[in-house]
Coordinates of N, CA and C in Angstrom, one line a residue:
M179 N -15.7 19.1 -3.8 CA -15.3 17.6 -4.4 C -16.6 16.9 -4.5
S180 N -16.6 16.1 -5.6 CA -17.7 15.2 -6.1 C -17.8 14.0 -5.0
D181 N -18.9 13.4 -5.0 CA -19.5 12.2 -4.4 C -18.6 11.2 -4.6
E182 N -17.8 11.1 -5.7 CA -17.1 9.9 -6.0 C -15.5 10.0 -5.4
G183 N -15.2 11.1 -5.1 CA -13.8 11.3 -4.6 C -13.0 11.8 -5.6
R184 N -11.6 10.9 -5.6 CA -10.7 11.0 -6.6 C -10.2 10.0 -7.1
A185 N -9.5 9.8 -8.3 CA -9.0 8.9 -8.6 C -7.4 9.0 -8.6
L186 N -6.5 9.5 -9.5 CA -5.2 9.5 -9.1 C -4.8 11.1 -8.8
L187 N -5.6 12.0 -9.2 CA -5.3 13.2 -8.7 C -6.2 13.9 -8.1
T188 N -5.9 14.8 -6.7 CA -7.0 15.5 -6.3 C -7.4 16.6 -7.1
E189 N -8.7 17.2 -7.0 CA -9.0 18.4 -7.7 C -7.9 19.4 -7.6
R190 N -7.4 19.7 -6.4 CA -6.3 20.7 -6.3 C -5.2 20.6 -7.0
E191 N -4.7 19.2 -6.9 CA -3.8 18.7 -7.8 C -3.8 19.1 -9.2
R192 N -4.9 18.6 -9.6 CA -5.3 18.7 -11.3 C -5.2 20.3 -11.4
E193 N -5.7 21.0 -10.7 CA -5.6 22.6 -10.9 C -4.1 23.2 -11.1
I194 N -3.4 22.5 -10.1 CA -2.1 22.9 -9.8 C -1.2 22.7 -11.2
I195 N -1.2 21.2 -11.4 CA -0.4 20.7 -12.6 C -1.2 21.2 -13.8
S196 N -2.3 21.6 -13.9 CA -2.9 22.0 -15.3 C -2.3 23.6 -15.3
G197 N -1.9 24.0 -14.5 CA -1.7 25.5 -14.5 C -2.8 26.5 -14.3
E198 N -4.0 25.7 -14.0 CA -5.0 26.8 -13.7 C -5.0 27.5 -12.1
A199 N -4.4 27.0 -11.3 CA -4.1 27.5 -9.9 C -2.9 28.5 -9.9
D200 N -3.0 29.5 -9.3 CA -2.0 30.4 -9.1 C -1.0 30.0 -8.1
V201 N 0.1 29.4 -8.2 CA 0.8 28.8 -7.2 C 2.2 29.2 -7.7
T202 N 3.3 29.2 -6.7 CA 4.8 29.4 -6.9 C 5.2 28.3 -7.6
D203 N 6.3 28.3 -8.4 CA 7.0 27.4 -9.2 C 7.5 26.3 -8.1
N204 N 7.9 26.7 -6.8 CA 8.4 25.8 -5.9 C 7.1 25.0 -5.2
Y205 N 6.1 25.4 -5.3 CA 4.9 24.7 -4.9 C 4.4 23.7 -5.9
R206 N 4.4 24.3 -7.1 CA 3.9 23.3 -8.2 C 4.9 22.1 -8.5
Y207 N 6.2 22.4 -8.2 CA 7.3 21.4 -8.2 C 6.9 20.3 -7.1
K208 N 6.5 21.0 -6.1 CA 6.3 19.9 -4.6 C 5.2 19.1 -5.0
V209 N 4.0 19.6 -5.6 CA 2.9 18.9 -6.1 C 3.2 17.8 -7.1
E210 N 4.1 18.1 -8.1 CA 4.3 17.5 -9.3 C 5.3 16.0 -8.4
S211 N 6.0 16.5 -7.5 CA 6.9 15.4 -7.0 C 6.0 14.3 -6.1
T212 N 5.1 15.0 -5.4 CA 4.2 14.2 -4.6 C 3.4 13.2 -5.5
V213 N 2.8 13.8 -6.7 CA 2.3 12.8 -7.5 C 3.0 11.8 -8.2
R214 N 4.0 12.2 -8.5 CA 5.2 11.3 -9.1 C 5.6 10.3 -8.2
N215 N 5.9 10.4 -7.0 CA 6.0 9.4 -5.8 C 4.7 8.6 -5.7
R216 N 3.5 8.8 -5.6 CA 2.4 8.3 -5.5 C 2.5 7.3 -6.7
V217 N 2.7 7.6 -8.0 CA 2.6 6.6 -9.0 C 3.5 5.8 -8.8
K218 N 5.0 6.3 -8.5 CA 6.1 5.1 -8.3 C 5.8 4.2 -7.1
K219 N 5.4 4.6 -6.0 CA 5.1 3.7 -4.8 C 4.0 3.2 -4.6
K220 N 3.0 3.5 -5.3 CA 1.5 3.1 -4.6 C 0.7 2.5 -6.0
L221 N 0.8 2.9 -7.0 CA 0.0 2.7 -8.1 C 0.0 1.1 -8.4
A222 N 1.3 0.6 -8.4 CA 1.4 -1.0 -9.0 C 0.7 -1.7 -7.9
D223 N 0.5 -1.4 -6.5 CA 0.2 -2.1 -5.5 C -1.4 -1.8 -5.7
D224 N -2.0 -0.8 -5.9 CA -3.4 -0.6 -6.0 C -4.0 -1.4 -7.2
V225 N -3.1 -1.2 -8.2 CA -3.7 -2.2 -9.5 C -3.6 -3.8 -9.1
E226 N -2.8 -4.1 -8.2 CA -2.6 -5.6 -8.0 C -3.9 -6.1 -7.1
V227 N -4.2 -5.1 -6.0 CA -5.0 -5.3 -5.2 C -6.6 -5.4 -6.0
L228 N -6.7 -4.4 -7.2 CA -8.0 -4.5 -8.0 C -8.1 -5.6 -8.6
K229 N -6.9 -6.2 -9.1 CA -6.9 -7.3 -9.9 C -7.3 -8.4 -9.1
E230 N -7.0 -8.8 -8.2 CA -7.2 -9.8 -7.2 C -8.6 -9.7 -6.8
H231 N -8.9 -8.5 -6.2 CA -10.4 -8.3 -5.5 C -11.6 -7.8 -6.3
L232 N -11.2 -6.8 -7.2 CA -12.2 -6.4 -8.0 C -11.9 -6.2 -9.5
P233 N -11.9 -7.6 -10.1 CA -11.4 -7.8 -11.5 C -12.0 -6.8 -12.4
D234 N -13.4 -6.6 -12.3 CA -14.1 -5.7 -13.3 C -13.6 -4.2 -13.2
V235 N -13.3 -3.8 -12.0 CA -12.5 -2.5 -11.8 C -11.2 -2.4 -12.3
H236 N -10.4 -3.6 -12.2 CA -9.1 -3.5 -12.9 C -9.2 -3.5 -14.3
E237 N -10.1 -4.2 -14.9 CA -10.2 -4.1 -16.2 C -10.5 -2.7 -16.8
L238 N -11.5 -1.9 -16.1 CA -11.7 -0.5 -16.4 C -10.5 0.3 -16.3
V239 N -9.8 0.1 -15.4 CA -8.4 0.8 -15.0 C -7.6 0.6 -16.3
I240 N -7.3 -0.7 -16.7 CA -6.5 -1.2 -17.7 C -7.0 -0.4 -19.0
E241 N -8.3 -0.7 -19.4 CA -8.9 0.0 -20.7 C -8.7 1.6 -20.6
K242 N -8.8 2.3 -19.6 CA -8.7 3.8 -19.4 C -7.3 4.1 -19.6
V243 N -6.1 3.1 -19.1 CA -4.7 3.7 -19.2 C -4.2 3.0 -20.6
C244 N -4.7 2.2 -21.1 CA -4.0 1.5 -22.3 C -4.8 1.8 -23.6
G245 N -6.3 2.2 -23.4 CA -6.9 2.3 -24.4 C -7.1 1.1 -25.3
D246 N -6.8 1.3 -26.7 CA -7.1 0.4 -27.7 C -5.8 -0.5 -27.6
D247 N -4.7 -0.4 -26.8 CA -3.6 -1.1 -26.7 C -3.5 -2.4 -26.1
V248 N -4.8 -2.6 -25.4 CA -5.0 -3.7 -24.5 C -5.0 -5.0 -25.5
E249 N -4.1 -6.0 -25.0 CA -3.9 -7.4 -25.7 C -5.4 -8.3 -24.9

């Protein structure tokens, strides 16, 4: 793992979701479900904390996620 840690996915989740890891379909589904729930339940809260306390990082997130669609 790099010194920076992770963003949304762990290195292992990235390998599993991308199909690089040799895992069962059931395990892949479990990992996908975990990531889906993380996005649904935690992402908005994290973005709000960044917006309030680290606006420069919040702006980076918006730029990366929205690209040129940012108003």
